[in-house]
mmCIF file of C-alpha atoms in Angstrom:
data_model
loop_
_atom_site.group_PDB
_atom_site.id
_atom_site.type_symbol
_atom_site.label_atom_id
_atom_site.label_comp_id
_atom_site.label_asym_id
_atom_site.label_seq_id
_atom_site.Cartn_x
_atom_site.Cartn_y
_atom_site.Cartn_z
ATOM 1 C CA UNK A 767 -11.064 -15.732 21.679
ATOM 2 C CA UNK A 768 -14.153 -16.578 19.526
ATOM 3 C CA UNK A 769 -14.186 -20.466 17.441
ATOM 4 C CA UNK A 770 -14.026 -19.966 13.851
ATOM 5 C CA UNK A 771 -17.297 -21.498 14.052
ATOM 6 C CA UNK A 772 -18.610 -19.044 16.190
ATOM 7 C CA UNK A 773 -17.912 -16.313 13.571
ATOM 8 C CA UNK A 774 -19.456 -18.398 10.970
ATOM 9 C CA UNK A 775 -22.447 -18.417 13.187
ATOM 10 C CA UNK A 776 -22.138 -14.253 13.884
ATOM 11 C CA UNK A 777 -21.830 -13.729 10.164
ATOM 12 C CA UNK A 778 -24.899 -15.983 9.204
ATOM 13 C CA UNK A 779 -26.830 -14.258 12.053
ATOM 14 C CA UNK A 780 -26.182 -10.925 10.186
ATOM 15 C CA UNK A 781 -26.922 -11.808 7.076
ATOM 16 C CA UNK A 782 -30.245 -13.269 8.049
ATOM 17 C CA UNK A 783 -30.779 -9.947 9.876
ATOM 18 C CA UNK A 784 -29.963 -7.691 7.266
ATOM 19 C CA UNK A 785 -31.955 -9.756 4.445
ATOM 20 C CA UNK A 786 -35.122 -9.823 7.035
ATOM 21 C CA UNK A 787 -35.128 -5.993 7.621
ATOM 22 C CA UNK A 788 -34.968 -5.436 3.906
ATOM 23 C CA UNK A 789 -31.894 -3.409 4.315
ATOM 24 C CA UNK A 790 -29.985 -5.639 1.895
ATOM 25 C CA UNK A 791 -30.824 -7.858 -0.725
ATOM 26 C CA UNK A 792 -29.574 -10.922 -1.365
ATOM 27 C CA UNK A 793 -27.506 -10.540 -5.143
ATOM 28 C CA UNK A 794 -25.731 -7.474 -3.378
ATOM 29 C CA UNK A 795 -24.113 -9.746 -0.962
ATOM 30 C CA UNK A 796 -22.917 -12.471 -3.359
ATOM 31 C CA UNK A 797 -21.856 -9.764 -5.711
ATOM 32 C CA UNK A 798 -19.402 -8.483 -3.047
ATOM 33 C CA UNK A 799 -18.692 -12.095 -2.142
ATOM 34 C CA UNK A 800 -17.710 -12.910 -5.896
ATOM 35 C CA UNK A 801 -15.642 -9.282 -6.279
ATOM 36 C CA UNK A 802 -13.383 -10.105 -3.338
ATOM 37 C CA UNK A 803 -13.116 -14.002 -4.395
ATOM 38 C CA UNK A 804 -12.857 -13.648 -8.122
ATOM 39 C CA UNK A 805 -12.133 -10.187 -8.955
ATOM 40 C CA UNK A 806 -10.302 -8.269 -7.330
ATOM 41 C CA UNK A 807 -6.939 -10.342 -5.275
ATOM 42 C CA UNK A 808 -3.706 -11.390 -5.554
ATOM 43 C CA UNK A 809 -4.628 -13.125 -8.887
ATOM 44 C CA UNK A 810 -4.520 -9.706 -10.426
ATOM 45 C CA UNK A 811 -1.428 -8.619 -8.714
ATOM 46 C CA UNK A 812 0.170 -12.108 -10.141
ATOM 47 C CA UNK A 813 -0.482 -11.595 -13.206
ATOM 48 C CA UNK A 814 1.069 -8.041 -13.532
ATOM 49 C CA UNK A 815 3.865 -9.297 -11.657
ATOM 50 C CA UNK A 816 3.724 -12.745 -14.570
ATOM 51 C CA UNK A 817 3.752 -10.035 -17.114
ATOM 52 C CA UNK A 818 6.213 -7.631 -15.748
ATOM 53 C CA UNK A 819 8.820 -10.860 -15.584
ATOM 54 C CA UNK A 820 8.259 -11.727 -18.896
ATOM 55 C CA UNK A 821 7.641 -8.674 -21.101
ATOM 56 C CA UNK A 822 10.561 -6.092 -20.299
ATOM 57 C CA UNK A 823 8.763 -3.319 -22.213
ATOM 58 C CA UNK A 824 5.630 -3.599 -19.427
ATOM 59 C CA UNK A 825 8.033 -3.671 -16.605
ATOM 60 C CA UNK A 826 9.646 -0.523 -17.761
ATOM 61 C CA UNK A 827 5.769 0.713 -17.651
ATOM 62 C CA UNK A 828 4.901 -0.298 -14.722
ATOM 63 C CA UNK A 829 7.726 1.020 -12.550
ATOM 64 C CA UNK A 830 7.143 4.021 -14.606
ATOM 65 C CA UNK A 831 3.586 4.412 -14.334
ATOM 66 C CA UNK A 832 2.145 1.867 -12.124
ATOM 67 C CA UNK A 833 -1.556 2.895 -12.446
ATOM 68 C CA UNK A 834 -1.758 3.250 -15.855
ATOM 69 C CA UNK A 835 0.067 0.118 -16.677
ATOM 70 C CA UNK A 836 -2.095 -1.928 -13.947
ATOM 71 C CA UNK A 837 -5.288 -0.209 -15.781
ATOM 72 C CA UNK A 838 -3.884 -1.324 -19.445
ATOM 73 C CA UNK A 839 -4.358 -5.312 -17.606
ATOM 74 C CA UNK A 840 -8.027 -4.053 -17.066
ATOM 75 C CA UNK A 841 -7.591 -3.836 -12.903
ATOM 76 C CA UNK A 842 -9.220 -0.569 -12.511
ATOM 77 C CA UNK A 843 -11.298 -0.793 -9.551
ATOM 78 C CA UNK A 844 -11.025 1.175 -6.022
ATOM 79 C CA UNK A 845 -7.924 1.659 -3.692
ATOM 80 C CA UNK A 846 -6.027 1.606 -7.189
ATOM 81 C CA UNK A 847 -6.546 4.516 -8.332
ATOM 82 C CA UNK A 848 -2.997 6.026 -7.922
ATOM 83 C CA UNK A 849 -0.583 2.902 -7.448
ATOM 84 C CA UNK A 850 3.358 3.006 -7.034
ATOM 85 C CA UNK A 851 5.410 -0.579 -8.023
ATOM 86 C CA UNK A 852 8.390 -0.976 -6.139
ATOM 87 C CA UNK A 853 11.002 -3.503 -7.428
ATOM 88 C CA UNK A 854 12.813 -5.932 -5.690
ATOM 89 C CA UNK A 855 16.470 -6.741 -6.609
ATOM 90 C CA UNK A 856 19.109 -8.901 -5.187
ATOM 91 C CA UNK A 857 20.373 -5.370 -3.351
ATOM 92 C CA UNK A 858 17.217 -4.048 -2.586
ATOM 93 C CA UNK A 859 14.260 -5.583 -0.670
ATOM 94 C CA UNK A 860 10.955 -3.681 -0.075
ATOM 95 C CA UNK A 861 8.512 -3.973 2.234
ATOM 96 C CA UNK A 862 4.726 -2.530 2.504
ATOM 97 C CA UNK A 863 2.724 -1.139 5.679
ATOM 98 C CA UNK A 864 0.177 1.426 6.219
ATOM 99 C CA UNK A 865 1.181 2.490 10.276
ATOM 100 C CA UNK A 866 -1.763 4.069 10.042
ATOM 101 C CA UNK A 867 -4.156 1.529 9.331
ATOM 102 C CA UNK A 868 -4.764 -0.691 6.994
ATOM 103 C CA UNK A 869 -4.514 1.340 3.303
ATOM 104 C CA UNK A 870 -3.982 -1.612 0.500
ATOM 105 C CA UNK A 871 -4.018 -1.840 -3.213
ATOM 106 C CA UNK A 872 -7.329 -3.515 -3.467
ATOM 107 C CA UNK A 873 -7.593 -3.494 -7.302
ATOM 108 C CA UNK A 874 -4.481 -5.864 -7.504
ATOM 109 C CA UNK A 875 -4.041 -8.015 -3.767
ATOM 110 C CA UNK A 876 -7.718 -7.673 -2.806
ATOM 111 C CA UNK A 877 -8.552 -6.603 0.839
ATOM 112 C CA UNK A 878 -5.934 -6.769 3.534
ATOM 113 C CA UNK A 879 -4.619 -9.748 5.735
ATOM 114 C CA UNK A 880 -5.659 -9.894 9.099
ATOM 115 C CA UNK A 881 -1.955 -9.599 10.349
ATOM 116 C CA UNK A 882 -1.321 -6.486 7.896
ATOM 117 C CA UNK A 883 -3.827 -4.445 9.772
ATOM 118 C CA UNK A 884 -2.530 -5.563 13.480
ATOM 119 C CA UNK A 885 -0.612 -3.168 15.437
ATOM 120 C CA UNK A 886 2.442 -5.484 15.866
ATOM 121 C CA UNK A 887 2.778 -5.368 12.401
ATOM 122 C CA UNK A 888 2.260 -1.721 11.799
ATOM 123 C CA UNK A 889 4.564 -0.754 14.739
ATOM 124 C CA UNK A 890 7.329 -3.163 14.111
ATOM 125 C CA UNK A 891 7.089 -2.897 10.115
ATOM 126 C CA UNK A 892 8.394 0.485 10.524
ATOM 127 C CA UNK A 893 11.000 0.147 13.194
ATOM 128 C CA UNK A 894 12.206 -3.274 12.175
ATOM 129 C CA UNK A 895 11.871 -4.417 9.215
ATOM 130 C CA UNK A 896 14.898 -6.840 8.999
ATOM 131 C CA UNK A 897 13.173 -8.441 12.324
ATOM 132 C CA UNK A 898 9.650 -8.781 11.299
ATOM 133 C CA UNK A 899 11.009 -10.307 7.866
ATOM 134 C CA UNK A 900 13.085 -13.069 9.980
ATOM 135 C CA UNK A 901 9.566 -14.296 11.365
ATOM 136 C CA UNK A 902 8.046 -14.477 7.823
ATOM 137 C CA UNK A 903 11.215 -16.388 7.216
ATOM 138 C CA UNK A 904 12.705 -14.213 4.975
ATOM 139 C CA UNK A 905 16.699 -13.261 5.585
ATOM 140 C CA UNK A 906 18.198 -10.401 3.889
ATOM 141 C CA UNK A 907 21.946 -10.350 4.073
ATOM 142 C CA UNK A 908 23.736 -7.873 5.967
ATOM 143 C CA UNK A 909 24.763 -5.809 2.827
ATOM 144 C CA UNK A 910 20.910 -5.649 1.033
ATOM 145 C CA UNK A 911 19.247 -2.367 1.286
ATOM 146 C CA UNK A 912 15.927 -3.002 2.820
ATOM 147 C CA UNK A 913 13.200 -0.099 2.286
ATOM 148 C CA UNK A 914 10.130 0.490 4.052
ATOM 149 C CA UNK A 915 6.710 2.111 2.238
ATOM 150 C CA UNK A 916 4.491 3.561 4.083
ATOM 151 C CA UNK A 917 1.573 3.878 2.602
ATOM 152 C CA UNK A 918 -0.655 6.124 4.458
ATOM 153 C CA UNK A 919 -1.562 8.837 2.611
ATOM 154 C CA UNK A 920 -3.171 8.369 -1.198
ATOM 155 C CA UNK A 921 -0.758 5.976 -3.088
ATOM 156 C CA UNK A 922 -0.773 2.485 -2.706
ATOM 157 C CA UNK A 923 1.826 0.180 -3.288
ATOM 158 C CA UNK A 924 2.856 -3.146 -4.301
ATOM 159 C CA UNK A 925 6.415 -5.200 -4.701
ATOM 160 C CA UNK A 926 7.254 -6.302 -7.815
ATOM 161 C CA UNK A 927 9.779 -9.784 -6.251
ATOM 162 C CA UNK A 928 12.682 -11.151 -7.982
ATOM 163 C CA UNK A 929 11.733 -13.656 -10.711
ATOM 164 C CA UNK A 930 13.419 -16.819 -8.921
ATOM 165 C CA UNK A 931 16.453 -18.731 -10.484
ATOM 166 C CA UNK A 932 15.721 -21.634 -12.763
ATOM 167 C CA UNK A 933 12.187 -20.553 -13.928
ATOM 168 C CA UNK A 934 13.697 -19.177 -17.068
ATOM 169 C CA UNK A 935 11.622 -22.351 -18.957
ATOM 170 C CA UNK A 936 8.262 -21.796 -16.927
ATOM 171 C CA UNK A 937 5.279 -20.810 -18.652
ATOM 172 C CA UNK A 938 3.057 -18.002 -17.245
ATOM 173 C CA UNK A 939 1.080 -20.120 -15.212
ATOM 174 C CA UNK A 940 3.891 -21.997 -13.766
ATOM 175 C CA UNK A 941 4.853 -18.739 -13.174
ATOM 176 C CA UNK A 942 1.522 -17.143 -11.229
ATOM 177 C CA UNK A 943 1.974 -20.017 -8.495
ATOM 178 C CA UNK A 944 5.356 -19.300 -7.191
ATOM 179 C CA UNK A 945 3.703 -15.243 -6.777
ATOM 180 C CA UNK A 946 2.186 -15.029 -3.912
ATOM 181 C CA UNK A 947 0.320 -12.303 -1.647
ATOM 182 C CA UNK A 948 2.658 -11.948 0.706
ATOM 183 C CA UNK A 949 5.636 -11.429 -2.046
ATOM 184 C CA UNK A 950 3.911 -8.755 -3.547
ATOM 185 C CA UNK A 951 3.620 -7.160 0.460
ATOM 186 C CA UNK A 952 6.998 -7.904 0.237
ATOM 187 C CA UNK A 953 7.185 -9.874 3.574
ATOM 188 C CA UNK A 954 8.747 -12.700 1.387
ATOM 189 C CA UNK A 955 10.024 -13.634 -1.931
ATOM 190 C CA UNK A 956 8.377 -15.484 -4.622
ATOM 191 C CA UNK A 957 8.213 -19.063 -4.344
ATOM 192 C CA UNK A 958 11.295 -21.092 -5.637
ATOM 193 C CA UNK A 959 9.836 -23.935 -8.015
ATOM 194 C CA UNK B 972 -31.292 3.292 1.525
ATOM 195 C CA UNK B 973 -31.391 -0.645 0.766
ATOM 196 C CA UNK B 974 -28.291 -1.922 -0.596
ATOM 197 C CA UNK B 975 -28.538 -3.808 -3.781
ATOM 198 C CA UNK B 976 -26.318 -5.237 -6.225
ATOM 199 C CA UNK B 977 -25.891 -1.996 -8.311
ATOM 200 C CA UNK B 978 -24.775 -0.266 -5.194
ATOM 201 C CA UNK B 979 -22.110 -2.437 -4.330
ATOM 202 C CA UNK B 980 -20.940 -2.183 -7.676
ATOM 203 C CA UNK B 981 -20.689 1.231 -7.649
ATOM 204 C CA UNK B 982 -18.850 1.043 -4.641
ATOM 205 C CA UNK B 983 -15.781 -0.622 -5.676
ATOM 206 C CA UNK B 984 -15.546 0.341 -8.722
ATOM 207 C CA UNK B 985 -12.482 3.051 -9.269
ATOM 208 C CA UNK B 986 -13.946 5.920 -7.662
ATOM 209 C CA UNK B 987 -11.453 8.422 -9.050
ATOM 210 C CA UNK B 988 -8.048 9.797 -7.626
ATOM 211 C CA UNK B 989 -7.420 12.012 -4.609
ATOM 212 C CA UNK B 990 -5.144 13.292 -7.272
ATOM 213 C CA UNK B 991 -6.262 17.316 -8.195
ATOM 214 C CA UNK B 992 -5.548 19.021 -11.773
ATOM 215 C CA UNK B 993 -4.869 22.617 -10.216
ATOM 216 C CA UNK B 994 -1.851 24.496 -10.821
ATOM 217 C CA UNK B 995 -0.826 24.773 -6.768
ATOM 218 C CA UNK B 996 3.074 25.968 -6.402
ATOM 219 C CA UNK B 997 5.677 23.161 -4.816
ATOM 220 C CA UNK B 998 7.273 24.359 -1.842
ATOM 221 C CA UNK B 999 10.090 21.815 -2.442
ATOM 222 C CA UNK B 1000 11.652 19.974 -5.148
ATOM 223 C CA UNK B 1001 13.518 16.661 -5.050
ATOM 224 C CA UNK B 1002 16.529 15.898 -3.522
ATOM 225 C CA UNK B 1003 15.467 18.838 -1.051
ATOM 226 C CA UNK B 1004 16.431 18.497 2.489
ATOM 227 C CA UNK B 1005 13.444 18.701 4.765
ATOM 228 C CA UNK B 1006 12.465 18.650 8.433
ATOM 229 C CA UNK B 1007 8.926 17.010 9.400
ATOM 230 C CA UNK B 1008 6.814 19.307 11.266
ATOM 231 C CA UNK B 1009 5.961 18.855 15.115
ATOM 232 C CA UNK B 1010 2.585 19.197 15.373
ATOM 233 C CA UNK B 1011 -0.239 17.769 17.691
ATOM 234 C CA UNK B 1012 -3.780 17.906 16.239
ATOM 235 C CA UNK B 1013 -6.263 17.091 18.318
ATOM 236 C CA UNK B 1014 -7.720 15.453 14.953
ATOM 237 C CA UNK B 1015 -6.911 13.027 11.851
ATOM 238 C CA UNK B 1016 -3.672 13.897 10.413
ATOM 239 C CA UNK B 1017 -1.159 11.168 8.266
ATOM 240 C CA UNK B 1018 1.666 12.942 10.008
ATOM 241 C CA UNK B 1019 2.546 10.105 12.320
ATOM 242 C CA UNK B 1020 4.342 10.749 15.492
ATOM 243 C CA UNK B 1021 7.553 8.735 14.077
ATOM 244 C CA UNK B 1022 8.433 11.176 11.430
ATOM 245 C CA UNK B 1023 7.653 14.366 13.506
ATOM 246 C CA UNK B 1024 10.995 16.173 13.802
ATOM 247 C CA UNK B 1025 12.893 14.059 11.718
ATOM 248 C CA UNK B 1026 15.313 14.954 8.786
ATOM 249 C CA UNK B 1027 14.599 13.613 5.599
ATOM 250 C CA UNK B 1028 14.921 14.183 1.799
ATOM 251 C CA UNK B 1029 12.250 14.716 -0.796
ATOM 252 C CA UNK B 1030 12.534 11.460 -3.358
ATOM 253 C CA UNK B 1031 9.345 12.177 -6.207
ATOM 254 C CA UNK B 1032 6.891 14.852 -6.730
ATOM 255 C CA UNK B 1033 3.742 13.303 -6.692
ATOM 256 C CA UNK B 1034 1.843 16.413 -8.106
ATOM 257 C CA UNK B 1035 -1.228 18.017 -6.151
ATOM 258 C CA UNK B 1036 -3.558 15.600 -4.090
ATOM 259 C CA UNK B 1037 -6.667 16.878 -1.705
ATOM 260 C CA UNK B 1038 -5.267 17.044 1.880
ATOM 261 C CA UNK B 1039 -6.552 14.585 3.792
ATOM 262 C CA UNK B 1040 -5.927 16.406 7.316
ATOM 263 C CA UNK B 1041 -8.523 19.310 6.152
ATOM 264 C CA UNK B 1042 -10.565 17.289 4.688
ATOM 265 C CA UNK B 1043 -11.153 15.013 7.832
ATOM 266 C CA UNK B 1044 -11.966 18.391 9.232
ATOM 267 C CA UNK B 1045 -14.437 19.782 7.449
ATOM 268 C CA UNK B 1046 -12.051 22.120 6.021
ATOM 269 C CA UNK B 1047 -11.834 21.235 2.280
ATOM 270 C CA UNK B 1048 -9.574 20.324 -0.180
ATOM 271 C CA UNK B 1049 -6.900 22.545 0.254
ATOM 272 C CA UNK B 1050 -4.777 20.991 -2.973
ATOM 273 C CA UNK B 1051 -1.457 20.332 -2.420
ATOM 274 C CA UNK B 1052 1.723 18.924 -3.424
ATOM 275 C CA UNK B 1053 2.141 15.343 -2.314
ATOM 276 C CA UNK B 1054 5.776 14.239 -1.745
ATOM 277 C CA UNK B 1055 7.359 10.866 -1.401
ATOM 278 C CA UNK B 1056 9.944 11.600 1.559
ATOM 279 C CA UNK B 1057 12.813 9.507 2.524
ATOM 280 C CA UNK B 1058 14.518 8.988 5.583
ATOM 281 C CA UNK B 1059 17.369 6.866 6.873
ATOM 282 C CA UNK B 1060 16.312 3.973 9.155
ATOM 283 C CA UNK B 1061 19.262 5.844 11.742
ATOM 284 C CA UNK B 1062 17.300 8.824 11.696
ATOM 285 C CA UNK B 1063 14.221 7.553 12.986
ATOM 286 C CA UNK B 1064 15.295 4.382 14.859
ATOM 287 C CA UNK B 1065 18.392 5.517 16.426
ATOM 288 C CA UNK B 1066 22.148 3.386 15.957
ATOM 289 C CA UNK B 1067 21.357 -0.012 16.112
ATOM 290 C CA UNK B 1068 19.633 0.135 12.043
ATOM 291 C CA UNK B 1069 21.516 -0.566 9.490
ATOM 292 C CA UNK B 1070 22.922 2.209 7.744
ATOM 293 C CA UNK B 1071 22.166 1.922 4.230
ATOM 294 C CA UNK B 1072 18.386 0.773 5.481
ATOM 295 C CA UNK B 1073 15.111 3.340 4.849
ATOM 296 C CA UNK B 1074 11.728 4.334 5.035
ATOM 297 C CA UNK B 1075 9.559 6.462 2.622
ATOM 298 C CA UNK B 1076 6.248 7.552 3.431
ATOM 299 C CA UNK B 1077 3.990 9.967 1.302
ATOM 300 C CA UNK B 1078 4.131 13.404 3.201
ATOM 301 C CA UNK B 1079 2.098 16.738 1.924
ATOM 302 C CA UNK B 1080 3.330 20.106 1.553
ATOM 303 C CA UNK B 1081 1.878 21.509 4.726
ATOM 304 C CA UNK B 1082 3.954 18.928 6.667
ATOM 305 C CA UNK B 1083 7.048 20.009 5.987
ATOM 306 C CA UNK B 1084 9.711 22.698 6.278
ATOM 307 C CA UNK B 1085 12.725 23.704 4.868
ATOM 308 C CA UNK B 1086 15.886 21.760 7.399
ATOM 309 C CA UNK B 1087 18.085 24.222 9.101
#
């Protein structure tokens, strides 16, 4: 196992590297640094999830057209280009993998978790779901439908969770902290307030 | 080629669908009963070994993508129909699933055949 600190170390090491050979310059790595903080995450995929809980007429867009109605919010960047929105109900419970690697909507929940791209995951995503939910402390009842995506060919997908009970006064950014990541994997629900 | 700022910008930007506009015929429709092919390339495919032989049923059209299996091979586009296929969780994982549980994965034309 390497420290934390030793990868902090690694990564400095390369940068220095790369900037001394010339092969990089040094705005090109805080640009990607500020894309993958500020631009493109699950911020984005919040707020279409925000908008799609409070604006019926966008829901019914986005779960008919995902990509366009993602677009219309102004995410239009790579590994977004043709999306699919899945919707969570109290009968029906989705949940995202690529088994083949690591394919993930990038425009809307930035790059992918460590854990989504491990083979545990991948392997036991598939084969069982209900199981690999139980460890991310999620239960679905006996009677739910669960449904598995996987997303490894050109679409990418995203859950759109159940709005949770007694938000109904919330305003939209009381409403972007209970969505998190993981909800819109679909390895949990949104956050109860 | 030294990477600068304009680069990476141009790398994540959206760099346009997989998605062709050619008018390539479906060789299924939904709510079609299909069988995954069992095949064993030596190479990329997105056929994974966990669908291979299993029954399942054609849930959306996607329309016409590039296929990623030729492409990976230096064989070209070869546009065709991407399908959203779904299969029961019993079909693939055996008894102990729950029955009303499922999986759909995105499965193109060349994959598939016609269930007996």
């Amino acid at each position: 196992m390497t420290s934390d600190n030793n990868v902090e170390l690694r990564v400095r090491a390369l940068e220095s590297l790369l900037l001394e050979k010339g092969l990089v310059e040094a705005p090109a790595i805080d640009e990607i640094i500020d894309l993958f903080e500020n631009r493109l995450g699950p911020q984005n995929g919040g707020k279409v999830v925000v908008r799609a809980w409070t604006d019926p007429a966008f829901k019914a867009r986005l779960l008919a057209n995902a990509t366009e109605a993602i677009v219309e919010m102004g995410y239009d960047a790579v590994q977004g280009e043709d999306m699919v929105v899945v919707e969570n109900t109290p009968e029906i419970h989705n949940v995202v993998v690529c088994t083949l690697c690591s394919c993930f909507p990038w425009a809307t929940l930035g790059l992918p978790p460590v854990w989504y791209k491990s083979a545990p995951y991948r392997a036991r995503a598939a084969s069982d779901p209900r199981g690999v939910l139980v460890e991310f402390g999620t239960e679905i009842s006996d009677e739910a439908q669960v449904r598995v995506w996987d997303s490894n060919a050109e679409l990418r997908y995203m859950v759109l969770p159940e709005r949770p009970a007694g938000t109904g006064a919330m305003n939209e950014d009381e409403l972007l902290a209970l969505v998190t990541r993981d909800s819109m994997i679909g390895v949990t629900r949104a956050q109860n307030p | 080629m030294k990477i600068t700022r304009d680069v990476v910008l141009g790398l994540y930007k959206n760099t346009g669908t997989a998605r062709v506009d050619a008018d390539v015929a479906a060789s299924f429709k939904v709510g079609d009963i299909i069988q995954a092919r069992i095949i064993n390339p030596t190479g990329h495919t997105r056929l994974p070994r966990y669908v291979r032989g299993k029954q399942g049923r054609i849930a959306t059209d996607h329309g016409v993508f590039k296929f990623a299996d030729s492409l990976a091979h230096g064989g070209g586009n070869q546009p065709q129909h991407l399908y959203s296929v779904r299969f029961d969780a019993r079909e693939l994982w055996g008894g102990d699933a729950k029955p009303q549980d499922c999986l759909y994965i995105d499965l193109w034309d060349d994959y598939l055949e016609r269930a007996e």
